[in-house]
Amino acid sequence: MEIWINPACSKCRSAVQLLDAEGAEYTVRRYLEDVPSPDEIRAVLDRLGLEPWDITRTQEAEAKELGLKEWPRKAGSRERWISALAEHPKLIQRPIITADDGTAVVGRTDEAVRDALGR
């Protein structure tokens, strides 16, 4: 199990605390420092069953500068979104937990973190 975190994020800290409390074995990836490649983002999206715009933090200043809210949310625009996430990792929703069964969850709630633990 791996968790992508930003240590400054309270949701990330809560998820890590819950994983620790449950005695889970996991690897921490500080994704702002160890930036995921476009291929890694594609793989996580496949595991999540989501599209890149579903995990994009559109309220971030960088998102506003890029005009992401105006970008089309369709298959033909998928690679543009993935490239933006790879170039601006702060835009990736967090925390993302990749479960041992090959799936993943966005662990913003205790329930989502527990769901990842049960996989």
GROMACS .gro file of N, CA, C and O in nm:
model
  476
    1MET      N    1   0.086  -0.117   0.000
    1MET     CA    2   0.000   0.000   0.000
    1MET      C    3   0.090   0.123   0.000
    1MET      O    4   0.192   0.127   0.066
    2GLU      N    5   0.048   0.220  -0.079
    2GLU     CA    6   0.122   0.347  -0.085
    2GLU      C    7   0.022   0.461  -0.068
    2GLU      O    8  -0.091   0.451  -0.113
    3ILE      N    9   0.068   0.567  -0.002
    3ILE     CA   10  -0.017   0.685   0.015
    3ILE      C   11   0.058   0.806  -0.037
    3ILE      O   12   0.173   0.830   0.001
    4TRP      N   13  -0.007   0.879  -0.127
    4TRP     CA   14   0.049   1.004  -0.179
    4TRP      C   15   0.001   1.115  -0.089
    4TRP      O   16  -0.120   1.134  -0.074
    5ILE      N   17   0.097   1.187  -0.029
    5ILE     CA   18   0.059   1.292   0.065
    5ILE      C   19   0.133   1.422   0.041
    5ILE      O   20   0.239   1.425  -0.019
    6ASN      N   21   0.073   1.526   0.093
    6ASN     CA   22   0.136   1.656   0.112
    6ASN      C   23   0.134   1.673   0.265
    6ASN      O   24   0.027   1.682   0.324
    7PRO      N   25   0.251   1.673   0.330
    7PRO     CA   26   0.254   1.680   0.476
    7PRO      C   27   0.183   1.801   0.535
    7PRO      O   28   0.142   1.800   0.651
    8ALA      N   29   0.166   1.907   0.456
    8ALA     CA   30   0.099   2.028   0.505
    8ALA      C   31  -0.054   2.012   0.506
    8ALA      O   32  -0.124   2.097   0.560
    9CYS      N   33  -0.104   1.904   0.449
    9CYS     CA   34  -0.249   1.881   0.434
    9CYS      C   35  -0.305   1.807   0.555
    9CYS      O   36  -0.258   1.699   0.590
   10SER      N   37  -0.407   1.865   0.617
   10SER     CA   38  -0.466   1.802   0.736
   10SER      C   39  -0.533   1.668   0.701
   10SER      O   40  -0.529   1.575   0.782
   11LYS      N   41  -0.593   1.655   0.583
   11LYS     CA   42  -0.656   1.528   0.543
   11LYS      C   43  -0.550   1.420   0.527
   11LYS      O   44  -0.573   1.304   0.562
   12CYS      N   45  -0.432   1.457   0.477
   12CYS     CA   46  -0.323   1.362   0.463
   12CYS      C   47  -0.273   1.317   0.599
   12CYS      O   48  -0.251   1.197   0.623
   13ARG      N   49  -0.256   1.412   0.690
   13ARG     CA   50  -0.210   1.377   0.824
   13ARG      C   51  -0.310   1.286   0.895
   13ARG      O   52  -0.272   1.189   0.960
   14SER      N   53  -0.439   1.314   0.878
   14SER     CA   54  -0.543   1.230   0.938
   14SER      C   55  -0.538   1.088   0.881
   14SER      O   56  -0.552   0.990   0.955
   15ALA      N   57  -0.520   1.078   0.750
   15ALA     CA   58  -0.514   0.945   0.686
   15ALA      C   59  -0.395   0.866   0.738
   15ALA      O   60  -0.408   0.747   0.770
   16VAL      N   61  -0.279   0.931   0.749
   16VAL     CA   62  -0.159   0.863   0.800
   16VAL      C   63  -0.181   0.819   0.946
   16VAL      O   64  -0.146   0.707   0.984
   17GLN      N   65  -0.242   0.905   1.026
   17GLN     CA   66  -0.270   0.869   1.166
   17GLN      C   67  -0.361   0.747   1.173
   17GLN      O   68  -0.340   0.657   1.255
   18LEU      N   69  -0.462   0.742   1.088
   18LEU     CA   70  -0.553   0.628   1.087
   18LEU      C   71  -0.482   0.501   1.042
   18LEU      O   72  -0.499   0.394   1.102
   19LEU      N   73  -0.400   0.511   0.938
   19LEU     CA   74  -0.323   0.394   0.893
   19LEU      C   75  -0.232   0.344   1.005
   19LEU      O   76  -0.223   0.223   1.029
   20ASP      N   77  -0.166   0.437   1.075
   20ASP     CA   78  -0.079   0.399   1.186
   20ASP      C   79  -0.159   0.333   1.298
   20ASP      O   80  -0.117   0.232   1.354
   21ALA      N   81  -0.274   0.391   1.331
   21ALA     CA   82  -0.357   0.336   1.439
   21ALA      C   83  -0.405   0.195   1.406
   21ALA      O   84  -0.421   0.112   1.496
   22GLU      N   85  -0.424   0.168   1.278
   22GLU     CA   86  -0.470   0.035   1.235
   22GLU      C   87  -0.354  -0.062   1.214
   22GLU      O   88  -0.375  -0.177   1.179
   23GLY      N   89  -0.231  -0.013   1.231
   23GLY     CA   90  -0.114  -0.098   1.214
   23GLY      C   91  -0.087  -0.137   1.069
   23GLY      O   92  -0.026  -0.240   1.042
   24ALA      N   93  -0.130  -0.054   0.978
   24ALA     CA   94  -0.113  -0.083   0.835
   24ALA      C   95   0.032  -0.068   0.793
   24ALA      O   96   0.104   0.017   0.845
   25GLU      N   97   0.072  -0.150   0.697
   25GLU     CA   98   0.203  -0.136   0.636
   25GLU      C   99   0.185  -0.058   0.508
   25GLU      O  100   0.103  -0.095   0.424
   26TYR      N  101   0.258   0.051   0.494
   26TYR     CA  102   0.242   0.136   0.378
   26TYR      C  103   0.370   0.215   0.354
   26TYR      O  104   0.455   0.226   0.441
   27THR      N  105   0.379   0.270   0.233
   27THR     CA  106   0.489   0.356   0.195
   27THR      C  107   0.432   0.496   0.173
   27THR      O  108   0.326   0.510   0.112
   28VAL      N  109   0.503   0.597   0.222
   28VAL     CA  110   0.461   0.736   0.202
   28VAL      C  111   0.533   0.791   0.080
   28VAL      O  112   0.654   0.774   0.065
   29ARG      N  113   0.456   0.854  -0.005
   29ARG     CA  114   0.514   0.925  -0.119
   29ARG      C  115   0.474   1.071  -0.107
   29ARG      O  116   0.356   1.105  -0.115
   30ARG      N  117   0.572   1.155  -0.087
   30ARG     CA  118   0.549   1.300  -0.084
   30ARG      C  119   0.548   1.346  -0.229
   30ARG      O  120   0.651   1.380  -0.285
   31TYR      N  121   0.430   1.347  -0.286
   31TYR     CA  122   0.419   1.363  -0.430
   31TYR      C  123   0.457   1.502  -0.482
   31TYR      O  124   0.476   1.519  -0.602
   32LEU      N  125   0.472   1.600  -0.393
   32LEU     CA  126   0.520   1.730  -0.439
   32LEU      C  127   0.671   1.728  -0.461
   32LEU      O  128   0.724   1.806  -0.539
   33GLU      N  129   0.739   1.638  -0.390
   33GLU     CA  130   0.884   1.621  -0.405
   33GLU      C  131   0.917   1.509  -0.503
   33GLU      O  132   1.009   1.520  -0.582
   34ASP      N  133   0.845   1.399  -0.492
   34ASP     CA  134   0.862   1.282  -0.578
   34ASP      C  135   0.743   1.281  -0.674
   34ASP      O  136   0.647   1.207  -0.658
   35VAL      N  137   0.752   1.369  -0.774
   35VAL     CA  138   0.639   1.397  -0.862
   35VAL      C  139   0.608   1.276  -0.950
   35VAL      O  140   0.697   1.221  -1.015
   36PRO      N  141   0.481   1.236  -0.953
   36PRO     CA  142   0.443   1.124  -1.039
   36PRO      C  143   0.454   1.159  -1.187
   36PRO      O  144   0.423   1.272  -1.227
   37SER      N  145   0.498   1.063  -1.263
   37SER     CA  146   0.508   1.080  -1.409
   37SER      C  147   0.368   1.069  -1.469
   37SER      O  148   0.275   1.019  -1.405
   38PRO      N  149   0.353   1.113  -1.594
   38PRO     CA  150   0.224   1.093  -1.660
   38PRO      C  151   0.179   0.947  -1.659
   38PRO      O  152   0.061   0.918  -1.638
   39ASP      N  153   0.273   0.853  -1.678
   39ASP     CA  154   0.237   0.711  -1.675
   39ASP      C  155   0.186   0.669  -1.536
   39ASP      O  156   0.091   0.592  -1.526
   40GLU      N  157   0.250   0.720  -1.431
   40GLU     CA  158   0.205   0.687  -1.296
   40GLU      C  159   0.067   0.747  -1.269
   40GLU      O  160  -0.017   0.683  -1.204
   41ILE      N  161   0.044   0.866  -1.318
   41ILE     CA  162  -0.088   0.929  -1.301
   41ILE      C  163  -0.194   0.847  -1.375
   41ILE      O  164  -0.301   0.819  -1.320
   42ARG      N  165  -0.163   0.804  -1.498
   42ARG     CA  166  -0.257   0.720  -1.573
   42ARG      C  167  -0.288   0.592  -1.496
   42ARG      O  168  -0.404   0.549  -1.489
   43ALA      N  169  -0.184   0.530  -1.441
   43ALA     CA  170  -0.203   0.404  -1.366
   43ALA      C  171  -0.292   0.426  -1.244
   43ALA      O  172  -0.381   0.344  -1.215
   44VAL      N  173  -0.269   0.535  -1.171
   44VAL     CA  174  -0.351   0.563  -1.054
   44VAL      C  175  -0.495   0.594  -1.095
   44VAL      O  176  -0.590   0.549  -1.030
   45LEU      N  177  -0.512   0.667  -1.203
   45LEU     CA  178  -0.648   0.694  -1.251
   45LEU      C  179  -0.720   0.565  -1.286
   45LEU      O  180  -0.839   0.548  -1.255
   46ASP      N  181  -0.649   0.471  -1.351
   46ASP     CA  182  -0.709   0.342  -1.383
   46ASP      C  183  -0.750   0.269  -1.255
   46ASP      O  184  -0.858   0.212  -1.248
   47ARG      N  185  -0.662   0.273  -1.154
   47ARG     CA  186  -0.692   0.206  -1.027
   47ARG      C  187  -0.809   0.272  -0.955
   47ARG      O  188  -0.888   0.205  -0.890
   48LEU      N  189  -0.819   0.405  -0.967
   48LEU     CA  190  -0.928   0.478  -0.905
   48LEU      C  191  -1.060   0.463  -0.983
   48LEU      O  192  -1.168   0.481  -0.926
   49GLY      N  193  -1.048   0.437  -1.113
   49GLY     CA  194  -1.166   0.435  -1.198
   49GLY      C  195  -1.219   0.576  -1.223
   49GLY      O  196  -1.339   0.596  -1.240
   50LEU      N  197  -1.125   0.673  -1.225
   50LEU     CA  198  -1.163   0.813  -1.241
   50LEU      C  199  -1.090   0.875  -1.360
   50LEU      O  200  -0.996   0.815  -1.415
   51GLU      N  201  -1.132   0.994  -1.395
   51GLU     CA  202  -1.066   1.072  -1.499
   51GLU      C  203  -0.979   1.178  -1.431
   51GLU      O  204  -1.001   1.211  -1.314
   52PRO      N  205  -0.882   1.235  -1.504
   52PRO     CA  206  -0.791   1.332  -1.440
   52PRO      C  207  -0.863   1.453  -1.382
   52PRO      O  208  -0.823   1.503  -1.275
   53TRP      N  209  -0.967   1.499  -1.446
   53TRP     CA  210  -1.040   1.615  -1.393
   53TRP      C  211  -1.111   1.581  -1.262
   53TRP      O  212  -1.140   1.669  -1.183
   54ASP      N  213  -1.135   1.452  -1.236
   54ASP     CA  214  -1.198   1.410  -1.110
   54ASP      C  215  -1.105   1.422  -0.990
   54ASP      O  216  -1.152   1.425  -0.876
   55ILE      N  217  -0.974   1.423  -1.016
   55ILE     CA  218  -0.877   1.433  -0.905
   55ILE      C  219  -0.798   1.562  -0.910
   55ILE      O  220  -0.691   1.573  -0.852
   56THR      N  221  -0.852   1.662  -0.980
   56THR     CA  222  -0.784   1.790  -0.994
   56THR      C  223  -0.840   1.891  -0.895
   56THR      O  224  -0.962   1.907  -0.886
   57ARG      N  225  -0.751   1.956  -0.824
   57ARG     CA  226  -0.789   2.060  -0.728
   57ARG      C  227  -0.805   2.192  -0.806
   57ARG      O  228  -0.712   2.268  -0.821
   58THR      N  229  -0.926   2.216  -0.852
   58THR     CA  230  -0.950   2.329  -0.941
   58THR      C  231  -0.954   2.463  -0.869
   58THR      O  232  -0.955   2.567  -0.935
   59GLN      N  233  -0.953   2.462  -0.736
   59GLN     CA  234  -0.954   2.589  -0.663
   59GLN      C  235  -0.813   2.642  -0.634
   59GLN      O  236  -0.798   2.754  -0.584
   60GLU      N  237  -0.711   2.563  -0.663
   60GLU     CA  238  -0.573   2.608  -0.642
   60GLU      C  239  -0.541   2.725  -0.735
   60GLU      O  240  -0.593   2.732  -0.847
   61ALA      N  241  -0.452   2.812  -0.691
   61ALA     CA  242  -0.412   2.927  -0.772
   61ALA      C  243  -0.359   2.883  -0.908
   61ALA      O  244  -0.390   2.945  -1.011
   62GLU      N  245  -0.280   2.776  -0.910
   62GLU     CA  246  -0.223   2.727  -1.037
   62GLU      C  247  -0.334   2.685  -1.133
   62GLU      O  248  -0.323   2.706  -1.254
   63ALA      N  249  -0.438   2.624  -1.081
   63ALA     CA  250  -0.550   2.581  -1.165
   63ALA      C  251  -0.620   2.702  -1.227
   63ALA      O  252  -0.658   2.700  -1.345
   64LYS      N  253  -0.634   2.805  -1.146
   64LYS     CA  254  -0.698   2.927  -1.197
   64LYS      C  255  -0.611   2.993  -1.303
   64LYS      O  256  -0.662   3.040  -1.404
   65GLU      N  257  -0.479   2.994  -1.280
   65GLU     CA  258  -0.387   3.052  -1.379
   65GLU      C  259  -0.393   2.976  -1.512
   65GLU      O  260  -0.385   3.037  -1.618
   66LEU      N  261  -0.408   2.844  -1.504
   66LEU     CA  262  -0.415   2.762  -1.625
   66LEU      C  263  -0.554   2.766  -1.689
   66LEU      O  264  -0.569   2.724  -1.804
   67GLY      N  265  -0.652   2.813  -1.615
   67GLY     CA  266  -0.789   2.816  -1.667
   67GLY      C  267  -0.853   2.680  -1.674
   67GLY      O  268  -0.936   2.652  -1.762
   68LEU      N  269  -0.817   2.590  -1.581
   68LEU     CA  270  -0.864   2.452  -1.586
   68LEU      C  271  -1.016   2.438  -1.585
   68LEU      O  272  -1.068   2.345  -1.646
   69LYS      N  273  -1.084   2.527  -1.519
   69LYS     CA  274  -1.230   2.515  -1.514
   69LYS      C  275  -1.292   2.524  -1.653
   69LYS      O  276  -1.402   2.473  -1.675
   70GLU      N  277  -1.220   2.585  -1.746
   70GLU     CA  278  -1.270   2.601  -1.882
   70GLU      C  279  -1.228   2.487  -1.975
   70GLU      O  280  -1.277   2.478  -2.087
   71TRP      N  281  -1.137   2.401  -1.929
   71TRP     CA  282  -1.089   2.293  -2.015
   71TRP      C  283  -1.199   2.190  -2.036
   71TRP      O  284  -1.272   2.156  -1.942
   72PRO      N  285  -1.210   2.135  -2.157
   72PRO     CA  286  -1.310   2.031  -2.181
   72PRO      C  287  -1.282   1.907  -2.096
   72PRO      O  288  -1.166   1.871  -2.073
   73ARG      N  289  -1.387   1.847  -2.050
   73ARG     CA  290  -1.377   1.724  -1.970
   73ARG      C  291  -1.429   1.609  -2.055
   73ARG      O  292  -1.540   1.560  -2.034
   74LYS      N  293  -1.347   1.570  -2.150
   74LYS     CA  294  -1.383   1.462  -2.242
   74LYS      C  295  -1.258   1.384  -2.279
   74LYS      O  296  -1.146   1.430  -2.255
   75ALA      N  297  -1.278   1.268  -2.337
   75ALA     CA  298  -1.168   1.176  -2.368
   75ALA      C  299  -1.056   1.243  -2.447
   75ALA      O  300  -0.938   1.220  -2.419
   76GLY      N  301  -1.089   1.329  -2.542
   76GLY     CA  302  -0.988   1.394  -2.624
   76GLY      C  303  -0.900   1.491  -2.547
   76GLY      O  304  -0.792   1.527  -2.594
   77SER      N  305  -0.943   1.531  -2.429
   77SER     CA  306  -0.865   1.625  -2.346
   77SER      C  307  -0.791   1.556  -2.232
   77SER      O  308  -0.719   1.621  -2.157
   78ARG      N  309  -0.808   1.427  -2.221
   78ARG     CA  310  -0.751   1.352  -2.107
   78ARG      C  311  -0.601   1.374  -2.092
   78ARG      O  312  -0.552   1.399  -1.983
   79GLU      N  313  -0.527   1.363  -2.202
   79GLU     CA  314  -0.381   1.375  -2.194
   79GLU      C  315  -0.338   1.516  -2.153
   79GLU      O  316  -0.238   1.532  -2.083
   80ARG      N  317  -0.412   1.616  -2.196
   80ARG     CA  318  -0.381   1.754  -2.156
   80ARG      C  319  -0.393   1.767  -2.004
   80ARG      O  320  -0.309   1.830  -1.940
   81TRP      N  321  -0.499   1.708  -1.948
   81TRP     CA  322  -0.519   1.712  -1.802
   81TRP      C  323  -0.407   1.637  -1.730
   81TRP      O  324  -0.354   1.685  -1.629
   82ILE      N  325  -0.373   1.518  -1.781
   82ILE     CA  326  -0.268   1.438  -1.717
   82ILE      C  327  -0.135   1.514  -1.720
   82ILE      O  328  -0.062   1.516  -1.620
   83SER      N  329  -0.104   1.577  -1.830
   83SER     CA  330   0.019   1.655  -1.840
   83SER      C  331   0.019   1.770  -1.738
   83SER      O  332   0.121   1.797  -1.674
   84ALA      N  333  -0.095   1.835  -1.723
   84ALA     CA  334  -0.105   1.945  -1.626
   84ALA      C  335  -0.081   1.894  -1.484
   84ALA      O  336  -0.012   1.959  -1.405
   85LEU      N  337  -0.135   1.777  -1.451
   85LEU     CA  338  -0.114   1.721  -1.317
   85LEU      C  339   0.032   1.684  -1.295
   85LEU      O  340   0.087   1.706  -1.185
   86ALA      N  341   0.098   1.631  -1.397
   86ALA     CA  342   0.240   1.595  -1.384
   86ALA      C  343   0.327   1.720  -1.372
   86ALA      O  344   0.426   1.721  -1.298
   87GLU      N  345   0.290   1.826  -1.444
   87GLU     CA  346   0.369   1.949  -1.440
   87GLU      C  347   0.337   2.034  -1.317
   87GLU      O  348   0.422   2.115  -1.274
   88HIS      N  349   0.220   2.017  -1.260
   88HIS     CA  350   0.175   2.095  -1.144
   88HIS      C  351   0.117   2.000  -1.040
   88HIS      O  352  -0.005   1.995  -1.021
   89PRO      N  353   0.202   1.921  -0.973
   89PRO     CA  354   0.151   1.817  -0.882
   89PRO      C  355   0.064   1.870  -0.768
   89PRO      O  356  -0.016   1.796  -0.712
   90LYS      N  357   0.078   1.997  -0.736
   90LYS     CA  358  -0.006   2.056  -0.631
   90LYS      C  359  -0.154   2.045  -0.666
   90LYS      O  360  -0.241   2.050  -0.579
   91LEU      N  361  -0.183   2.027  -0.794
   91LEU     CA  362  -0.321   2.018  -0.840
   91LEU      C  363  -0.384   1.880  -0.816
   91LEU      O  364  -0.503   1.863  -0.832
   92ILE      N  365  -0.302   1.780  -0.779
   92ILE     CA  366  -0.353   1.645  -0.756
   92ILE      C  367  -0.423   1.639  -0.621
   92ILE      O  368  -0.366   1.676  -0.518
   93GLN      N  369  -0.546   1.588  -0.623
   93GLN     CA  370  -0.622   1.570  -0.499
   93GLN      C  371  -0.546   1.475  -0.407
   93GLN      O  372  -0.478   1.385  -0.454
   94ARG      N  373  -0.561   1.493  -0.280
   94ARG     CA  374  -0.485   1.415  -0.183
   94ARG      C  375  -0.568   1.384  -0.061
   94ARG      O  376  -0.665   1.456  -0.035
   95PRO      N  377  -0.530   1.284   0.012
   95PRO     CA  378  -0.430   1.180  -0.019
   95PRO      C  379  -0.489   1.074  -0.112
   95PRO      O  380  -0.609   1.052  -0.113
   96ILE      N  381  -0.403   1.011  -0.188
   96ILE     CA  382  -0.443   0.897  -0.271
   96ILE      C  383  -0.375   0.775  -0.213
   96ILE      O  384  -0.254   0.775  -0.191
   97ILE      N  385  -0.455   0.673  -0.187
   97ILE     CA  386  -0.403   0.548  -0.131
   97ILE      C  387  -0.420   0.439  -0.235
   97ILE      O  388  -0.531   0.414  -0.282
   98THR      N  389  -0.309   0.374  -0.271
   98THR     CA  390  -0.315   0.259  -0.360
   98THR      C  391  -0.320   0.135  -0.272
   98THR      O  392  -0.233   0.114  -0.189
   99ALA      N  393  -0.425   0.057  -0.290
   99ALA     CA  394  -0.447  -0.061  -0.206
   99ALA      C  395  -0.374  -0.182  -0.262
   99ALA      O  396  -0.337  -0.186  -0.380
  100ASP      N  397  -0.359  -0.282  -0.177
  100ASP     CA  398  -0.286  -0.402  -0.215
  100ASP      C  399  -0.356  -0.484  -0.323
  100ASP      O  400  -0.293  -0.562  -0.392
  101ASP      N  401  -0.487  -0.464  -0.339
  101ASP     CA  402  -0.561  -0.542  -0.438
  101ASP      C  403  -0.558  -0.480  -0.578
  101ASP      O  404  -0.627  -0.526  -0.668
  102GLY      N  405  -0.480  -0.373  -0.596
  102GLY     CA  406  -0.469  -0.309  -0.726
  102GLY      C  407  -0.564  -0.193  -0.748
  102GLY      O  408  -0.562  -0.131  -0.853
  103THR      N  409  -0.647  -0.164  -0.648
  103THR     CA  410  -0.738  -0.050  -0.659
  103THR      C  411  -0.675   0.069  -0.587
  103THR      O  412  -0.565   0.060  -0.533
  104ALA      N  413  -0.747   0.180  -0.584
  104ALA     CA  414  -0.701   0.299  -0.513
  104ALA      C  415  -0.823   0.378  -0.466
  104ALA      O  416  -0.933   0.358  -0.517
  105VAL      N  417  -0.801   0.464  -0.368
  105VAL     CA  418  -0.906   0.554  -0.320
  105VAL      C  419  -0.845   0.691  -0.294
  105VAL      O  420  -0.726   0.703  -0.266
  106VAL      N  421  -0.929   0.792  -0.304
  106VAL     CA  422  -0.892   0.925  -0.257
  106VAL      C  423  -0.935   0.926  -0.111
  106VAL      O  424  -1.054   0.920  -0.081
  107GLY      N  425  -0.838   0.928  -0.020
  107GLY     CA  426  -0.864   0.908   0.123
  107GLY      C  427  -0.893   1.035   0.200
  107GLY      O  428  -0.829   1.061   0.301
  108ARG      N  429  -0.991   1.111   0.157
  108ARG     CA  430  -1.021   1.238   0.224
  108ARG      C  431  -1.110   1.219   0.346
  108ARG      O  432  -1.129   1.312   0.423
  109THR      N  433  -1.166   1.099   0.363
  109THR     CA  434  -1.247   1.071   0.481
  109THR      C  435  -1.194   0.946   0.551
  109THR      O  436  -1.127   0.863   0.488
  110ASP      N  437  -1.226   0.932   0.679
  110ASP     CA  438  -1.187   0.811   0.752
  110ASP      C  439  -1.246   0.687   0.684
  110ASP      O  440  -1.183   0.582   0.678
  111GLU      N  441  -1.370   0.699   0.635
  111GLU     CA  442  -1.435   0.587   0.570
  111GLU      C  443  -1.359   0.541   0.447
  111GLU      O  444  -1.344   0.420   0.423
  112ALA      N  445  -1.310   0.636   0.368
  112ALA     CA  446  -1.234   0.602   0.247
  112ALA      C  447  -1.103   0.534   0.285
  112ALA      O  448  -1.062   0.437   0.219
  113VAL      N  449  -1.038   0.581   0.390
  113VAL     CA  450  -0.911   0.519   0.435
  113VAL      C  451  -0.938   0.377   0.483
  113VAL      O  452  -0.867   0.284   0.448
  114ARG      N  453  -1.043   0.360   0.560
  114ARG     CA  454  -1.079   0.226   0.608
  114ARG      C  455  -1.115   0.133   0.492
  114ARG      O  456  -1.085   0.013   0.495
  115ASP      N  457  -1.179   0.188   0.389
  115ASP     CA  458  -1.210   0.111   0.271
  115ASP      C  459  -1.083   0.059   0.207
  115ASP      O  460  -1.074  -0.059   0.169
  116ALA      N  461  -0.980   0.143   0.196
  116ALA     CA  462  -0.852   0.100   0.139
  116ALA      C  463  -0.789  -0.008   0.226
  116ALA      O  464  -0.729  -0.103   0.174
  117LEU      N  465  -0.802   0.004   0.356
  117LEU     CA  466  -0.745  -0.096   0.447
  117LEU      C  467  -0.811  -0.232   0.429
  117LEU      O  468  -0.748  -0.335   0.447
  118GLY      N  469  -0.938  -0.232   0.395
  118GLY     CA  470  -1.011  -0.357   0.380
  118GLY      C  471  -0.992  -0.427   0.247
  118GLY      O  472  -1.046  -0.534   0.224
  119ARG      N  473  -0.915  -0.368   0.159
  119ARG     CA  474  -0.897  -0.427   0.025
  119ARG      C  475  -0.780  -0.520   0.019
  119ARG      O  476  -0.685  -0.512   0.084
   0.00000   0.00000   0.00000
